[in-house]
PDB file of N, CA and C in Angstrom:
ATOM      1  N   LYS A   1       0.824  -1.199   0.000  1.00 86.00           N
ATOM      2  CA  LYS A   1       0.000   0.000   0.000  1.00 86.00           C
ATOM      3  C   LYS A   1       0.867   1.261   0.000  1.00 86.00           C
ATOM      4  N   TYR A   2       2.015   1.178   0.629  1.00 90.00           N
ATOM      5  CA  TYR A   2       2.922   2.326   0.691  1.00 90.00           C
ATOM      6  C   TYR A   2       4.262   1.924   0.088  1.00 90.00           C
ATOM      7  N   PRO A   3       4.436   2.140  -1.206  1.00 94.00           N
ATOM      8  CA  PRO A   3       5.656   1.676  -1.875  1.00 94.00           C
ATOM      9  C   PRO A   3       6.939   2.376  -1.409  1.00 94.00           C
ATOM     10  N   ASP A   4       6.789   3.498  -0.719  1.00 96.00           N
ATOM     11  CA  ASP A   4       7.980   4.197  -0.239  1.00 96.00           C
ATOM     12  C   ASP A   4       8.449   3.698   1.130  1.00 96.00           C
ATOM     13  N   THR A   5       7.828   2.662   1.656  1.00 96.00           N
ATOM     14  CA  THR A   5       8.164   2.131   2.984  1.00 96.00           C
ATOM     15  C   THR A   5       9.633   1.712   3.044  1.00 96.00           C
ATOM     16  N   ILE A   6      10.261   2.099   4.126  1.00 97.00           N
ATOM     17  CA  ILE A   6      11.659   1.743   4.388  1.00 97.00           C
ATOM     18  C   ILE A   6      11.677   0.803   5.596  1.00 97.00           C
ATOM     19  N   TYR A   7      12.411  -0.288   5.472  1.00 96.00           N
ATOM     20  CA  TYR A   7      12.524  -1.263   6.550  1.00 96.00           C
ATOM     21  C   TYR A   7      13.756  -0.973   7.400  1.00 96.00           C
ATOM     22  N   GLN A   8      13.640  -1.230   8.693  1.00 97.00           N
ATOM     23  CA  GLN A   8      14.753  -1.037   9.628  1.00 97.00           C
ATOM     24  C   GLN A   8      15.359   0.360   9.493  1.00 97.00           C
ATOM     25  N   TYR A   9      14.500   1.359   9.614  1.00 97.00           N
ATOM     26  CA  TYR A   9      14.877   2.762   9.441  1.00 97.00           C
ATOM     27  C   TYR A   9      15.344   3.369  10.755  1.00 97.00           C
ATOM     28  N   LYS A  10      16.403   4.136  10.673  1.00 96.00           N
ATOM     29  CA  LYS A  10      16.957   4.830  11.837  1.00 96.00           C
ATOM     30  C   LYS A  10      17.169   6.283  11.445  1.00 96.00           C
ATOM     31  N   SER A  11      16.892   7.208  12.368  1.00 96.00           N
ATOM     32  CA  SER A  11      17.093   8.629  12.081  1.00 96.00           C
ATOM     33  C   SER A  11      17.654   9.320  13.317  1.00 96.00           C
ATOM     34  N   ASP A  12      18.017  10.579  13.156  1.00 97.00           N
ATOM     35  CA  ASP A  12      18.493  11.348  14.309  1.00 97.00           C
ATOM     36  C   ASP A  12      17.393  11.501  15.349  1.00 97.00           C
ATOM     37  N   LEU A  13      16.145  11.589  14.891  1.00 97.00           N
ATOM     38  CA  LEU A  13      15.019  11.756  15.808  1.00 97.00           C
ATOM     39  C   LEU A  13      14.568  10.450  16.448  1.00 97.00           C
ATOM     40  N   TYR A  14      14.875   9.336  15.799  1.00 98.00           N
ATOM     41  CA  TYR A  14      14.506   8.015  16.314  1.00 98.00           C
ATOM     42  C   TYR A  14      15.712   7.100  16.093  1.00 98.00           C
ATOM     43  N   PRO A  15      16.642   7.092  17.048  1.00 97.00           N
ATOM     44  CA  PRO A  15      17.922   6.401  16.853  1.00 97.00           C
ATOM     45  C   PRO A  15      17.875   4.886  17.106  1.00 97.00           C
ATOM     46  N   PHE A  16      16.784   4.268  16.697  1.00 97.00           N
ATOM     47  CA  PHE A  16      16.608   2.822  16.828  1.00 97.00           C
ATOM     48  C   PHE A  16      16.277   2.275  15.448  1.00 97.00           C
ATOM     49  N   ASN A  17      16.463   0.998  15.249  1.00 96.00           N
ATOM     50  CA  ASN A  17      16.033   0.377  13.999  1.00 96.00           C
ATOM     51  C   ASN A  17      14.531   0.171  14.061  1.00 96.00           C
ATOM     52  N   CYS A  18      13.805   1.113  13.498  1.00 96.00           N
ATOM     53  CA  CYS A  18      12.354   1.047  13.464  1.00 96.00           C
ATOM     54  C   CYS A  18      11.945  -0.011  12.441  1.00 96.00           C
ATOM     55  N   ASP A  19      10.940  -0.802  12.761  1.00 97.00           N
ATOM     56  CA  ASP A  19      10.524  -1.858  11.837  1.00 97.00           C
ATOM     57  C   ASP A  19      10.195  -1.304  10.460  1.00 97.00           C
ATOM     58  N   PHE A  20       9.414  -0.233  10.425  1.00 96.00           N
ATOM     59  CA  PHE A  20       9.030   0.387   9.155  1.00 96.00           C
ATOM     60  C   PHE A  20       8.947   1.897   9.316  1.00 96.00           C
ATOM     61  N   TYR A  21       9.312   2.587   8.258  1.00 97.00           N
ATOM     62  CA  TYR A  21       9.121   4.025   8.192  1.00 97.00           C
ATOM     63  C   TYR A  21       8.467   4.322   6.847  1.00 97.00           C
ATOM     64  N   VAL A  22       7.399   5.105   6.873  1.00 96.00           N
ATOM     65  CA  VAL A  22       6.679   5.462   5.657  1.00 96.00           C
ATOM     66  C   VAL A  22       6.890   6.962   5.428  1.00 96.00           C
ATOM     67  N   PRO A  23       7.819   7.334   4.554  1.00 97.00           N
ATOM     68  CA  PRO A  23       8.107   8.747   4.323  1.00 97.00           C
ATOM     69  C   PRO A  23       6.889   9.569   3.888  1.00 97.00           C
ATOM     70  N   SER A  24       6.038   8.993   3.035  1.00 96.00           N
ATOM     71  CA  SER A  24       4.869   9.751   2.559  1.00 96.00           C
ATOM     72  C   SER A  24       3.917  10.115   3.691  1.00 96.00           C
ATOM     73  N   LEU A  25       3.973   9.378   4.797  1.00 95.00           N
ATOM     74  CA  LEU A  25       3.147   9.675   5.975  1.00 95.00           C
ATOM     75  C   LEU A  25       3.984  10.226   7.128  1.00 95.00           C
ATOM     76  N   ASN A  26       5.302  10.275   6.914  1.00 97.00           N
ATOM     77  CA  ASN A  26       6.232  10.616   7.985  1.00 97.00           C
ATOM     78  C   ASN A  26       5.898   9.792   9.232  1.00 97.00           C
ATOM     79  N   LEU A  27       5.766   8.490   9.040  1.00 97.00           N
ATOM     80  CA  LEU A  27       5.264   7.590  10.072  1.00 97.00           C
ATOM     81  C   LEU A  27       6.274   6.505  10.420  1.00 97.00           C
ATOM     82  N   TYR A  28       6.546   6.392  11.720  1.00 98.00           N
ATOM     83  CA  TYR A  28       7.391   5.334  12.253  1.00 98.00           C
ATOM     84  C   TYR A  28       6.471   4.231  12.780  1.00 98.00           C
ATOM     85  N   ILE A  29       6.748   2.990  12.384  1.00 97.00           N
ATOM     86  CA  ILE A  29       5.913   1.866  12.793  1.00 97.00           C
ATOM     87  C   ILE A  29       6.774   0.818  13.482  1.00 97.00           C
ATOM     88  N   GLU A  30       6.352   0.423  14.679  1.00 98.00           N
ATOM     89  CA  GLU A  30       6.990  -0.676  15.394  1.00 98.00           C
ATOM     90  C   GLU A  30       5.999  -1.822  15.482  1.00 98.00           C
ATOM     91  N   CYS A  31       6.438  -3.014  15.121  1.00 97.00           N
ATOM     92  CA  CYS A  31       5.609  -4.223  15.194  1.00 97.00           C
ATOM     93  C   CYS A  31       6.106  -5.072  16.352  1.00 97.00           C
ATOM     94  N   ASN A  32       5.417  -4.974  17.454  1.00 97.00           N
ATOM     95  CA  ASN A  32       5.808  -5.665  18.685  1.00 97.00           C
ATOM     96  C   ASN A  32       5.038  -6.973  18.833  1.00 97.00           C
ATOM     97  N   TYR A  33       5.160  -7.828  17.836  1.00 97.00           N
ATOM     98  CA  TYR A  33       4.368  -9.053  17.790  1.00 97.00           C
ATOM     99  C   TYR A  33       4.852 -10.134  18.759  1.00 97.00           C
ATOM    100  N   HIS A  34       6.117 -10.187  18.990  1.00 96.00           N
ATOM    101  CA  HIS A  34       6.672 -11.260  19.821  1.00 96.00           C
ATOM    102  C   HIS A  34       6.276 -11.063  21.282  1.00 96.00           C
ATOM    103  N   TRP A  35       6.100 -12.161  21.998  1.00 97.00           N
ATOM    104  CA  TRP A  35       5.646 -12.082  23.397  1.00 97.00           C
ATOM    105  C   TRP A  35       6.610 -11.297  24.275  1.00 97.00           C
ATOM    106  N   THR A  36       7.859 -11.177  23.866  1.00 97.00           N
ATOM    107  CA  THR A  36       8.835 -10.442  24.683  1.00 97.00           C
ATOM    108  C   THR A  36       8.524  -8.950  24.777  1.00 97.00           C
ATOM    109  N   HIS A  37       7.573  -8.487  23.961  1.00 97.00           N
ATOM    110  CA  HIS A  37       7.128  -7.092  24.037  1.00 97.00           C
ATOM    111  C   HIS A  37       5.933  -6.945  24.979  1.00 97.00           C
ATOM    112  N   GLY A  38       5.501  -8.032  25.587  1.00 96.00           N
ATOM    113  CA  GLY A  38       4.465  -7.979  26.611  1.00 96.00           C
ATOM    114  C   GLY A  38       3.028  -7.946  26.126  1.00 96.00           C
ATOM    115  N   GLY A  39       2.798  -7.813  24.849  1.00 96.00           N
ATOM    116  CA  GLY A  39       1.436  -7.798  24.325  1.00 96.00           C
ATOM    117  C   GLY A  39       0.738  -6.457  24.407  1.00 96.00           C
ATOM    118  N   HIS A  40       1.359  -5.505  25.064  1.00 97.00           N
ATOM    119  CA  HIS A  40       0.825  -4.140  25.215  1.00 97.00           C
ATOM    120  C   HIS A  40       1.915  -3.295  25.867  1.00 97.00           C
ATOM    121  N   PRO A  41       1.780  -1.969  25.867  1.00 97.00           N
ATOM    122  CA  PRO A  41       2.792  -1.133  26.519  1.00 97.00           C
ATOM    123  C   PRO A  41       2.901  -1.434  28.015  1.00 97.00           C
ATOM    124  N   TYR A  42       4.116  -1.549  28.495  1.00 98.00           N
ATOM    125  CA  TYR A  42       4.365  -1.798  29.916  1.00 98.00           C
ATOM    126  C   TYR A  42       3.932  -0.585  30.740  1.00 98.00           C
ATOM    127  N   ASN A  43       3.275  -0.875  31.865  1.00 97.00           N
ATOM    128  CA  ASN A  43       2.850   0.172  32.796  1.00 97.00           C
ATOM    129  C   ASN A  43       3.304  -0.240  34.189  1.00 97.00           C
ATOM    130  N   GLU A  44       4.265   0.453  34.708  1.00 96.00           N
ATOM    131  CA  GLU A  44       4.839   0.106  36.016  1.00 96.00           C
ATOM    132  C   GLU A  44       3.843   0.228  37.157  1.00 96.00           C
ATOM    133  N   ASN A  45       2.705   0.874  36.923  1.00 97.00           N
ATOM    134  CA  ASN A  45       1.687   1.031  37.954  1.00 97.00           C
ATOM    135  C   ASN A  45       0.521   0.061  37.794  1.00 97.00           C
ATOM    136  N   ASN A  46       0.595  -0.797  36.786  1.00 98.00           N
ATOM    137  CA  ASN A  46      -0.479  -1.737  36.522  1.00 98.00           C
ATOM    138  C   ASN A  46      -0.211  -3.049  37.259  1.00 98.00           C
ATOM    139  N   LYS A  47      -1.167  -3.467  38.072  1.00 98.00           N
ATOM    140  CA  LYS A  47      -1.015  -4.681  38.883  1.00 98.00           C
ATOM    141  C   LYS A  47      -0.712  -5.907  38.020  1.00 98.00           C
ATOM    142  N   ASN A  48      -1.427  -6.050  36.911  1.00 98.00           N
ATOM    143  CA  ASN A  48      -1.208  -7.203  36.033  1.00 98.00           C
ATOM    144  C   ASN A  48       0.187  -7.182  35.411  1.00 98.00           C
ATOM    145  N   ASP A  49       0.663  -6.004  35.046  1.00 98.00           N
ATOM    146  CA  ASP A  49       2.008  -5.901  34.480  1.00 98.00           C
ATOM    147  C   ASP A  49       3.063  -6.250  35.527  1.00 98.00           C
ATOM    148  N   ILE A  50       2.846  -5.826  36.748  1.00 98.00           N
ATOM    149  CA  ILE A  50       3.778  -6.150  37.834  1.00 98.00           C
ATOM    150  C   ILE A  50       3.796  -7.656  38.075  1.00 98.00           C
ATOM    151  N   GLU A  51       2.626  -8.279  38.045  1.00 98.00           N
ATOM    152  CA  GLU A  51       2.544  -9.731  38.220  1.00 98.00           C
ATOM    153  C   GLU A  51       3.262 -10.462  37.095  1.00 98.00           C
ATOM    154  N   THR A  52       3.047 -10.013  35.862  1.00 98.00           N
ATOM    155  CA  THR A  52       3.727 -10.629  34.723  1.00 98.00           C
ATOM    156  C   THR A  52       5.228 -10.460  34.848  1.00 98.00           C
ATOM    157  N   LEU A  53       5.662  -9.273  35.188  1.00 98.00           N
ATOM    158  CA  LEU A  53       7.079  -8.999  35.352  1.00 98.00           C
ATOM    159  C   LEU A  53       7.688  -9.922  36.408  1.00 98.00           C
ATOM    160  N   ASN A  54       7.005 -10.082  37.522  1.00 98.00           N
ATOM    161  CA  ASN A  54       7.516 -10.951  38.586  1.00 98.00           C
ATOM    162  C   ASN A  54       7.580 -12.413  38.148  1.00 98.00           C
ATOM    163  N   LYS A  55       6.603 -12.863  37.366  1.00 98.00           N
ATOM    164  CA  LYS A  55       6.640 -14.235  36.833  1.00 98.00           C
ATOM    165  C   LYS A  55       7.831 -14.421  35.906  1.00 98.00           C
ATOM    166  N   TRP A  56       8.071 -13.415  35.079  1.00 98.00           N
ATOM    167  CA  TRP A  56       9.213 -13.500  34.174  1.00 98.00           C
ATOM    168  C   TRP A  56      10.518 -13.527  34.961  1.00 98.00           C
ATOM    169  N   LYS A  57      10.599 -12.724  36.011  1.00 98.00           N
ATOM    170  CA  LYS A  57      11.816 -12.703  36.837  1.00 98.00           C
ATOM    171  C   LYS A  57      12.067 -14.060  37.476  1.00 98.00           C
ATOM    172  N   GLU A  58      11.000 -14.735  37.882  1.00 97.00           N
ATOM    173  CA  GLU A  58      11.123 -16.054  38.507  1.00 97.00           C
ATOM    174  C   GLU A  58      11.721 -17.085  37.566  1.00 97.00           C
ATOM    175  N   LYS A  59      11.573 -16.890  36.270  1.00 97.00           N
ATOM    176  CA  LYS A  59      12.118 -17.830  35.289  1.00 97.00           C
ATOM    177  C   LYS A  59      13.639 -17.862  35.347  1.00 97.00           C
ATOM    178  N   ASP A  60      14.237 -16.726  35.657  1.00 94.00           N
ATOM    179  CA  ASP A  60      15.675 -16.602  35.876  1.00 94.00           C
ATOM    180  C   ASP A  60      16.513 -17.212  34.741  1.00 94.00           C
ATOM    181  N   THR A  61      16.188 -16.799  33.518  1.00 97.00           N
ATOM    182  CA  THR A  61      16.991 -17.227  32.368  1.00 97.00           C
ATOM    183  C   THR A  61      17.418 -15.987  31.591  1.00 97.00           C
ATOM    184  N   LYS A  62      18.415 -16.152  30.750  1.00 97.00           N
ATOM    185  CA  LYS A  62      18.871 -15.039  29.920  1.00 97.00           C
ATOM    186  C   LYS A  62      17.764 -14.590  28.967  1.00 97.00           C
ATOM    187  N   PHE A  63      16.998 -15.552  28.450  1.00 97.00           N
ATOM    188  CA  PHE A  63      15.932 -15.223  27.517  1.00 97.00           C
ATOM    189  C   PHE A  63      14.867 -14.360  28.193  1.00 97.00           C
ATOM    190  N   TYR A  64      14.450 -14.731  29.395  1.00 98.00           N
ATOM    191  CA  TYR A  64      13.458 -13.931  30.111  1.00 98.00           C
ATOM    192  C   TYR A  64      14.039 -12.601  30.569  1.00 98.00           C
ATOM    193  N   ALA A  65      15.319 -12.589  30.912  1.00 98.00           N
ATOM    194  CA  ALA A  65      15.967 -11.321  31.283  1.00 98.00           C
ATOM    195  C   ALA A  65      15.939 -10.364  30.097  1.00 98.00           C
ATOM    196  N   ASN A  66      16.183 -10.894  28.901  1.00 98.00           N
ATOM    197  CA  ASN A  66      16.117 -10.066  27.697  1.00 98.00           C
ATOM    198  C   ASN A  66      14.689  -9.579  27.463  1.00 98.00           C
ATOM    199  N   ALA A  67      13.697 -10.453  27.665  1.00 98.00           N
ATOM    200  CA  ALA A  67      12.298 -10.058  27.500  1.00 98.00           C
ATOM    201  C   ALA A  67      11.944  -8.934  28.471  1.00 98.00           C
ATOM    202  N   ILE A  68      12.404  -9.044  29.695  1.00 98.00           N
ATOM    203  CA  ILE A  68      12.142  -8.003  30.706  1.00 98.00           C
ATOM    204  C   ILE A  68      12.728  -6.672  30.246  1.00 98.00           C
ATOM    205  N   THR A  69      13.964  -6.714  29.773  1.00 98.00           N
ATOM    206  CA  THR A  69      14.608  -5.494  29.294  1.00 98.00           C
ATOM    207  C   THR A  69      13.874  -4.921  28.090  1.00 98.00           C
ATOM    208  N   THR A  70      13.467  -5.799  27.186  1.00 98.00           N
ATOM    209  CA  THR A  70      12.738  -5.343  25.996  1.00 98.00           C
ATOM    210  C   THR A  70      11.442  -4.645  26.382  1.00 98.00           C
ATOM    211  N   TRP A  71      10.630  -5.301  27.196  1.00 98.00           N
ATOM    212  CA  TRP A  71       9.300  -4.785  27.536  1.00 98.00           C
ATOM    213  C   TRP A  71       9.343  -3.569  28.453  1.00 98.00           C
ATOM    214  N   THR A  72      10.212  -3.613  29.461  1.00 98.00           N
ATOM    215  CA  THR A  72      10.172  -2.577  30.501  1.00 98.00           C
ATOM    216  C   THR A  72      11.169  -1.441  30.304  1.00 98.00           C
ATOM    217  N   ILE A  73      12.147  -1.633  29.424  1.00 98.00           N
ATOM    218  CA  ILE A  73      13.161  -0.588  29.232  1.00 98.00           C
ATOM    219  C   ILE A  73      13.240  -0.143  27.770  1.00 98.00           C
ATOM    220  N   ARG A  74      13.588  -1.069  26.877  1.00 97.00           N
ATOM    221  CA  ARG A  74      13.788  -0.680  25.471  1.00 97.00           C
ATOM    222  C   ARG A  74      12.521  -0.103  24.842  1.00 97.00           C
ATOM    223  N   ASP A  75      11.413  -0.845  24.979  1.00 98.00           N
ATOM    224  CA  ASP A  75      10.169  -0.367  24.362  1.00 98.00           C
ATOM    225  C   ASP A  75       9.699   0.940  24.985  1.00 98.00           C
ATOM    226  N   VAL A  76       9.842   1.057  26.290  1.00 98.00           N
ATOM    227  CA  VAL A  76       9.452   2.292  26.985  1.00 98.00           C
ATOM    228  C   VAL A  76      10.320   3.450  26.492  1.00 98.00           C
ATOM    229  N   ASN A  77      11.601   3.210  26.348  1.00 98.00           N
ATOM    230  CA  ASN A  77      12.512   4.248  25.868  1.00 98.00           C
ATOM    231  C   ASN A  77      12.153   4.683  24.445  1.00 98.00           C
ATOM    232  N   LYS A  78      11.867   3.720  23.577  1.00 98.00           N
ATOM    233  CA  LYS A  78      11.477   4.056  22.202  1.00 98.00           C
ATOM    234  C   LYS A  78      10.224   4.927  22.193  1.00 98.00           C
ATOM    235  N   ARG A  79       9.246   4.530  22.983  1.00 98.00           N
ATOM    236  CA  ARG A  79       7.982   5.273  23.071  1.00 98.00           C
ATOM    237  C   ARG A  79       8.236   6.692  23.572  1.00 98.00           C
ATOM    238  N   ASN A  80       9.070   6.812  24.596  1.00 98.00           N
ATOM    239  CA  ASN A  80       9.365   8.131  25.170  1.00 98.00           C
ATOM    240  C   ASN A  80      10.117   9.025  24.190  1.00 98.00           C
ATOM    241  N   ILE A  81      11.064   8.460  23.451  1.00 98.00           N
ATOM    242  CA  ILE A  81      11.802   9.238  22.446  1.00 98.00           C
ATOM    243  C   ILE A  81      10.843   9.706  21.351  1.00 98.00           C
ATOM    244  N   ALA A  82       9.947   8.828  20.919  1.00 98.00           N
ATOM    245  CA  ALA A  82       8.968   9.197  19.889  1.00 98.00           C
ATOM    246  C   ALA A  82       8.088  10.349  20.377  1.00 98.00           C
ATOM    247  N   LYS A  83       7.637  10.276  21.623  1.00 98.00           N
ATOM    248  CA  LYS A  83       6.814  11.359  22.191  1.00 98.00           C
ATOM    249  C   LYS A  83       7.629  12.640  22.328  1.00 98.00           C
ATOM    250  N   GLN A  84       8.819  12.507  22.876  1.00 98.00           N
ATOM    251  CA  GLN A  84       9.692  13.667  23.093  1.00 98.00           C
ATOM    252  C   GLN A  84       9.972  14.396  21.784  1.00 98.00           C
ATOM    253  N   ASN A  85      10.178  13.650  20.716  1.00 98.00           N
ATOM    254  CA  ASN A  85      10.486  14.249  19.420  1.00 98.00           C
ATOM    255  C   ASN A  85       9.248  14.481  18.561  1.00 98.00           C
ATOM    256  N   LYS A  86       8.077  14.287  19.173  1.00 98.00           N
ATOM    257  CA  LYS A  86       6.786  14.550  18.514  1.00 98.00           C
ATOM    258  C   LYS A  86       6.682  13.836  17.161  1.00 98.00           C
ATOM    259  N   LEU A  87       7.055  12.557  17.173  1.00 98.00           N
ATOM    260  CA  LEU A  87       7.021  11.773  15.945  1.00 98.00           C
ATOM    261  C   LEU A  87       5.640  11.189  15.706  1.00 98.00           C
ATOM    262  N   ASN A  88       5.334  11.002  14.466  1.00 98.00           N
ATOM    263  CA  ASN A  88       4.153  10.265  14.055  1.00 98.00           C
ATOM    264  C   ASN A  88       4.550   8.797  14.214  1.00 98.00           C
ATOM    265  N   TYR A  89       4.063   8.143  15.252  1.00 98.00           N
ATOM    266  CA  TYR A  89       4.574   6.848  15.698  1.00 98.00           C
ATOM    267  C   TYR A  89       3.419   5.953  16.085  1.00 98.00           C
ATOM    268  N   ILE A  90       3.494   4.712  15.649  1.00 97.00           N
ATOM    269  CA  ILE A  90       2.437   3.766  15.998  1.00 97.00           C
ATOM    270  C   ILE A  90       3.061   2.403  16.285  1.00 97.00           C
ATOM    271  N   GLU A  91       2.473   1.719  17.260  1.00 98.00           N
ATOM    272  CA  GLU A  91       2.911   0.368  17.602  1.00 98.00           C
ATOM    273  C   GLU A  91       1.757  -0.591  17.339  1.00 98.00           C
ATOM    274  N   PHE A  92       2.110  -1.750  16.820  1.00 97.00           N
ATOM    275  CA  PHE A  92       1.133  -2.814  16.638  1.00 97.00           C
ATOM    276  C   PHE A  92       1.566  -4.004  17.475  1.00 97.00           C
ATOM    277  N   TRP A  93       0.593  -4.652  18.099  1.00 96.00           N
ATOM    278  CA  TRP A  93       0.881  -5.759  19.009  1.00 96.00           C
ATOM    279  C   TRP A  93       0.576  -7.111  18.385  1.00 96.00           C
ATOM    280  N   ASN A  94      -0.076  -7.091  17.217  1.00 95.00           N
ATOM    281  CA  ASN A  94      -0.287  -8.327  16.458  1.00 95.00           C
ATOM    282  C   ASN A  94      -0.596  -7.948  15.014  1.00 95.00           C
ATOM    283  N   ILE A  95      -0.495  -8.933  14.155  1.00 94.00           N
ATOM    284  CA  ILE A  95      -0.671  -8.689  12.726  1.00 94.00           C
ATOM    285  C   ILE A  95      -2.091  -8.234  12.392  1.00 94.00           C
ATOM    286  N   GLU A  96      -3.058  -8.680  13.177  1.00 94.00           N
ATOM    287  CA  GLU A  96      -4.448  -8.280  12.922  1.00 94.00           C
ATOM    288  C   GLU A  96      -4.632  -6.776  13.106  1.00 94.00           C
ATOM    289  N   GLU A  97      -3.992  -6.203  14.099  1.00 94.00           N
ATOM    290  CA  GLU A  97      -4.067  -4.746  14.298  1.00 94.00           C
ATOM    291  C   GLU A  97      -3.507  -4.015  13.080  1.00 94.00           C
ATOM    292  N   LEU A  98      -2.401  -4.513  12.558  1.00 93.00           N
ATOM    293  CA  LEU A  98      -1.798  -3.897  11.375  1.00 93.00           C
ATOM    294  C   LEU A  98      -2.738  -3.998  10.176  1.00 93.00           C
ATOM    295  N   LYS A  99      -3.331  -5.164   9.973  1.00 92.00           N
ATOM    296  CA  LYS A  99      -4.258  -5.349   8.855  1.00 92.00           C
ATOM    297  C   LYS A  99      -5.447  -4.400   8.962  1.00 92.00           C
ATOM    298  N   ILE A 100      -5.989  -4.259  10.154  1.00 93.00           N
ATOM    299  CA  ILE A 100      -7.119  -3.341  10.366  1.00 93.00           C
ATOM    300  C   ILE A 100      -6.693  -1.920  10.023  1.00 93.00           C
ATOM    301  N   TRP A 101      -5.543  -1.518  10.478  1.00 92.00           N
ATOM    302  CA  TRP A 101      -5.036  -0.171  10.210  1.00 92.00           C
ATOM    303  C   TRP A 101      -4.882   0.052   8.708  1.00 92.00           C
ATOM    304  N   ILE A 102      -4.282  -0.893   8.024  1.00 89.00           N
ATOM    305  CA  ILE A 102      -4.080  -0.768   6.581  1.00 89.00           C
ATOM    306  C   ILE A 102      -5.430  -0.735   5.855  1.00 89.00           C
ATOM    307  N   ASN A 103      -6.335  -1.625   6.229  1.00 90.00           N
ATOM    308  CA  ASN A 103      -7.636  -1.721   5.536  1.00 90.00           C
ATOM    309  C   ASN A 103      -8.562  -0.549   5.824  1.00 90.00           C
ATOM    310  N   ASN A 104      -8.297   0.191   6.872  1.00 88.00           N
ATOM    311  CA  ASN A 104      -9.129   1.366   7.182  1.00 88.00           C
ATOM    312  C   ASN A 104      -8.621   2.606   6.457  1.00 88.00           C
ATOM    313  N   GLY A 105      -7.733   2.400   5.501  1.00 62.00           N
ATOM    314  CA  GLY A 105      -7.303   3.501   4.646  1.00 62.00           C
ATOM    315  C   GLY A 105      -6.320   4.450   5.264  1.00 62.00           C
ATOM    316  N   LYS A 106      -5.644   4.024   6.305  1.00 56.00           N
ATOM    317  CA  LYS A 106      -4.648   4.893   6.928  1.00 56.00           C
ATOM    318  C   LYS A 106      -3.446   5.028   6.033  1.00 56.00           C
TER     319      LYS A 106
END
């Protein structure tokens, strides 16, 4: 739908490898499909997120440690940088959300 889409795009305003960047929309897209992204934005004040985080910590493996860092630090940092730099930024948590977005003419 957007032939100008760039994969793994990085810029001065968003210094991470963004999954997709659509120049015609000036839009940064992150696809957080893998479970290590938590299925939704991490909220340190949410009881369910705290419970999930504690379960992951109990696993005590490098893989879960990486998931914890991804969900609670990396993703939060990306979101904050996007807000701070007033970027047109969207995250998808599963492929169905992306399909709905595309099919709704965005």
